[in-house]
Amino acid sequence: MSDCQTVHWYNQRAEDSENRIKELKLDFGGGTLPCSDFNANALYFLISALSYNLFALMRQLLPGELAQHRAITIRWRLYGMAAKVVKTGRQLFVKLAERHRMLLEQVLIALKAFEPPPI
């Protein structure tokens, strides 16, 4: 292996872990700790790490166009959809743009198809 290949391999090796740390710090509050008590900060960081891991599992269920995005992007694309809830008689309807409806349907289909591993 040449020196150039070694440097390239080394740079690729760390890319994923650095991005995961960046996501944990920026998107899940792992960058700043809330108080000066060590145990409280440890609990806070563990909750942040658990949140990130749950998000990483959820991201595997998302359609391909969203699967590689950070949490903040997915939050804006999924949770920030403009919609209107309309009640007529005994029925509720959610009206939203066609592109949002298609994305939401893809996500719901993926979530419904998910089968947890046997216990």
PDB file of C-alpha atoms in Angstrom:
ATOM      1  CA  MET A   1       0.000   0.000   0.000  1.00  0.00           C
ATOM      2  CA  SER A   2       1.457   3.366  -1.016  1.00  0.00           C
ATOM      3  CA  ASP A   3       1.652   6.373   1.293  1.00  0.00           C
ATOM      4  CA  CYS A   4      -1.175   8.109  -0.591  1.00  0.00           C
ATOM      5  CA  GLN A   5      -3.436   5.054  -0.242  1.00  0.00           C
ATOM      6  CA  THR A   6      -2.619   4.802   3.470  1.00  0.00           C
ATOM      7  CA  VAL A   7      -3.544   8.429   4.093  1.00  0.00           C
ATOM      8  CA  HIS A   8      -6.770   8.010   2.090  1.00  0.00           C
ATOM      9  CA  TRP A   9      -7.696   4.861   4.050  1.00  0.00           C
ATOM     10  CA  TYR A  10      -6.975   6.606   7.357  1.00  0.00           C
ATOM     11  CA  ASN A  11      -9.086   9.640   6.425  1.00  0.00           C
ATOM     12  CA  GLN A  12     -12.031   7.442   5.360  1.00  0.00           C
ATOM     13  CA  ARG A  13     -11.822   5.387   8.538  1.00  0.00           C
ATOM     14  CA  ALA A  14     -12.478   8.343  10.826  1.00  0.00           C
ATOM     15  CA  GLU A  15     -15.110  10.094   8.716  1.00  0.00           C
ATOM     16  CA  ASP A  16     -18.132   8.186  10.020  1.00  0.00           C
ATOM     17  CA  SER A  17     -17.181   8.391  13.688  1.00  0.00           C
ATOM     18  CA  GLU A  18     -16.477  12.121  13.453  1.00  0.00           C
ATOM     19  CA  ASN A  19     -19.843  12.706  11.796  1.00  0.00           C
ATOM     20  CA  ARG A  20     -21.600  10.676  14.494  1.00  0.00           C
ATOM     21  CA  ILE A  21     -19.926  12.711  17.227  1.00  0.00           C
ATOM     22  CA  LYS A  22     -20.888  15.935  15.430  1.00  0.00           C
ATOM     23  CA  GLU A  23     -24.527  14.807  15.187  1.00  0.00           C
ATOM     24  CA  LEU A  24     -24.599  13.824  18.856  1.00  0.00           C
ATOM     25  CA  LYS A  25     -23.180  17.171  19.903  1.00  0.00           C
ATOM     26  CA  LEU A  26     -25.167  19.455  17.587  1.00  0.00           C
ATOM     27  CA  ASP A  27     -28.495  17.676  17.065  1.00  0.00           C
ATOM     28  CA  PHE A  28     -29.000  15.919  20.400  1.00  0.00           C
ATOM     29  CA  GLY A  29     -27.553  18.338  22.934  1.00  0.00           C
ATOM     30  CA  GLY A  30     -24.422  16.360  23.707  1.00  0.00           C
ATOM     31  CA  GLY A  31     -22.134  19.364  23.278  1.00  0.00           C
ATOM     32  CA  THR A  32     -23.088  21.350  26.360  1.00  0.00           C
ATOM     33  CA  LEU A  33     -23.858  19.846  29.723  1.00  0.00           C
ATOM     34  CA  PRO A  34     -26.579  21.460  31.844  1.00  0.00           C
ATOM     35  CA  CYS A  35     -24.968  21.775  35.266  1.00  0.00           C
ATOM     36  CA  SER A  36     -21.821  21.306  37.335  1.00  0.00           C
ATOM     37  CA  ASP A  37     -22.894  18.034  39.005  1.00  0.00           C
ATOM     38  CA  PHE A  38     -21.009  15.110  37.460  1.00  0.00           C
ATOM     39  CA  ASN A  39     -23.781  12.523  37.977  1.00  0.00           C
ATOM     40  CA  ALA A  40     -26.477  14.787  36.536  1.00  0.00           C
ATOM     41  CA  ASN A  41     -24.282  15.514  33.511  1.00  0.00           C
ATOM     42  CA  ALA A  42     -23.555  11.807  33.063  1.00  0.00           C
ATOM     43  CA  LEU A  43     -27.283  11.038  33.055  1.00  0.00           C
ATOM     44  CA  TYR A  44     -27.948  13.884  30.627  1.00  0.00           C
ATOM     45  CA  PHE A  45     -25.247  12.611  28.262  1.00  0.00           C
ATOM     46  CA  LEU A  46     -26.569   9.039  28.457  1.00  0.00           C
ATOM     47  CA  ILE A  47     -30.055  10.280  27.530  1.00  0.00           C
ATOM     48  CA  SER A  48     -28.552  12.234  24.605  1.00  0.00           C
ATOM     49  CA  ALA A  49     -26.689   9.123  23.437  1.00  0.00           C
ATOM     50  CA  LEU A  50     -29.836   6.988  23.756  1.00  0.00           C
ATOM     51  CA  SER A  51     -31.777   9.561  21.727  1.00  0.00           C
ATOM     52  CA  TYR A  52     -29.121   9.492  19.019  1.00  0.00           C
ATOM     53  CA  ASN A  53     -29.134   5.680  18.890  1.00  0.00           C
ATOM     54  CA  LEU A  54     -32.928   5.542  18.623  1.00  0.00           C
ATOM     55  CA  PHE A  55     -32.766   8.103  15.842  1.00  0.00           C
ATOM     56  CA  ALA A  56     -30.094   6.038  14.056  1.00  0.00           C
ATOM     57  CA  LEU A  57     -32.432   3.017  14.168  1.00  0.00           C
ATOM     58  CA  MET A  58     -35.362   5.089  12.916  1.00  0.00           C
ATOM     59  CA  ARG A  59     -33.228   6.505  10.107  1.00  0.00           C
ATOM     60  CA  GLN A  60     -32.760   2.979   8.728  1.00  0.00           C
ATOM     61  CA  LEU A  61     -36.520   2.816   8.132  1.00  0.00           C
ATOM     62  CA  LEU A  62     -36.688   6.084   6.200  1.00  0.00           C
ATOM     63  CA  PRO A  63     -36.866   6.293   2.414  1.00  0.00           C
ATOM     64  CA  GLY A  64     -33.542   6.566   0.592  1.00  0.00           C
ATOM     65  CA  GLU A  65     -33.805  10.312   0.066  1.00  0.00           C
ATOM     66  CA  LEU A  66     -33.877  10.928   3.833  1.00  0.00           C
ATOM     67  CA  ALA A  67     -31.756   8.077   5.159  1.00  0.00           C
ATOM     68  CA  GLN A  68     -28.448   9.955   4.981  1.00  0.00           C
ATOM     69  CA  HIS A  69     -29.617  13.293   6.393  1.00  0.00           C
ATOM     70  CA  ARG A  70     -28.955  14.641   9.862  1.00  0.00           C
ATOM     71  CA  ALA A  71     -31.681  14.850  12.475  1.00  0.00           C
ATOM     72  CA  ILE A  72     -32.244  18.567  11.982  1.00  0.00           C
ATOM     73  CA  THR A  73     -32.972  18.075   8.265  1.00  0.00           C
ATOM     74  CA  ILE A  74     -35.341  15.186   8.902  1.00  0.00           C
ATOM     75  CA  ARG A  75     -37.065  17.185  11.620  1.00  0.00           C
ATOM     76  CA  TRP A  76     -37.694  20.040   9.179  1.00  0.00           C
ATOM     77  CA  ARG A  77     -38.816  17.748   6.377  1.00  0.00           C
ATOM     78  CA  LEU A  78     -41.129  15.501   8.405  1.00  0.00           C
ATOM     79  CA  TYR A  79     -42.249  17.479  11.429  1.00  0.00           C
ATOM     80  CA  GLY A  80     -42.317  20.861   9.739  1.00  0.00           C
ATOM     81  CA  MET A  81     -44.804  19.963   6.999  1.00  0.00           C
ATOM     82  CA  ALA A  82     -47.520  22.518   6.471  1.00  0.00           C
ATOM     83  CA  ALA A  83     -50.886  20.773   6.762  1.00  0.00           C
ATOM     84  CA  LYS A  84     -54.462  21.513   7.625  1.00  0.00           C
ATOM     85  CA  VAL A  85     -56.669  19.247   9.724  1.00  0.00           C
ATOM     86  CA  VAL A  86     -60.276  19.341   8.541  1.00  0.00           C
ATOM     87  CA  LYS A  87     -63.169  17.792  10.444  1.00  0.00           C
ATOM     88  CA  THR A  88     -66.320  16.952   8.505  1.00  0.00           C
ATOM     89  CA  GLY A  89     -69.025  15.040  10.273  1.00  0.00           C
ATOM     90  CA  ARG A  90     -67.263  12.225  12.124  1.00  0.00           C
ATOM     91  CA  GLN A  91     -64.178  12.130   9.929  1.00  0.00           C
ATOM     92  CA  LEU A  92     -60.829  13.857  10.187  1.00  0.00           C
ATOM     93  CA  PHE A  93     -58.789  14.679   7.105  1.00  0.00           C
ATOM     94  CA  VAL A  94     -55.261  15.977   6.871  1.00  0.00           C
ATOM     95  CA  LYS A  95     -54.719  18.138   3.813  1.00  0.00           C
ATOM     96  CA  LEU A  96     -51.177  18.722   2.649  1.00  0.00           C
ATOM     97  CA  ALA A  97     -49.164  19.262  -0.512  1.00  0.00           C
ATOM     98  CA  GLU A  98     -48.752  16.297  -2.838  1.00  0.00           C
ATOM     99  CA  ARG A  99     -44.973  16.054  -2.363  1.00  0.00           C
ATOM    100  CA  HIS A 100     -45.428  16.013   1.426  1.00  0.00           C
ATOM    101  CA  ARG A 101     -48.164  13.400   1.187  1.00  0.00           C
ATOM    102  CA  MET A 102     -45.988  11.079  -0.889  1.00  0.00           C
ATOM    103  CA  LEU A 103     -43.060  11.426   1.530  1.00  0.00           C
ATOM    104  CA  LEU A 104     -45.302  10.834   4.544  1.00  0.00           C
ATOM    105  CA  GLU A 105     -46.818   7.747   2.908  1.00  0.00           C
ATOM    106  CA  GLN A 106     -43.328   6.318   2.229  1.00  0.00           C
ATOM    107  CA  VAL A 107     -42.348   6.832   5.860  1.00  0.00           C
ATOM    108  CA  LEU A 108     -45.578   5.298   7.184  1.00  0.00           C
ATOM    109  CA  ILE A 109     -45.245   2.269   4.886  1.00  0.00           C
ATOM    110  CA  ALA A 110     -41.669   1.714   6.092  1.00  0.00           C
ATOM    111  CA  LEU A 111     -42.732   1.995   9.736  1.00  0.00           C
ATOM    112  CA  LYS A 112     -45.617  -0.433   9.251  1.00  0.00           C
ATOM    113  CA  ALA A 113     -43.351  -2.942   7.503  1.00  0.00           C
ATOM    114  CA  PHE A 114     -40.853  -2.901  10.374  1.00  0.00           C
ATOM    115  CA  GLU A 115     -40.747  -6.129  12.326  1.00  0.00           C
ATOM    116  CA  PRO A 116     -38.790  -6.075  15.574  1.00  0.00           C
ATOM    117  CA  PRO A 117     -36.457  -8.996  16.186  1.00  0.00           C
ATOM    118  CA  PRO A 118     -37.884 -11.891  18.226  1.00  0.00           C
ATOM    119  CA  ILE A 119     -37.246 -11.791  21.948  1.00  0.00           C
TER     120      ILE A 119
END
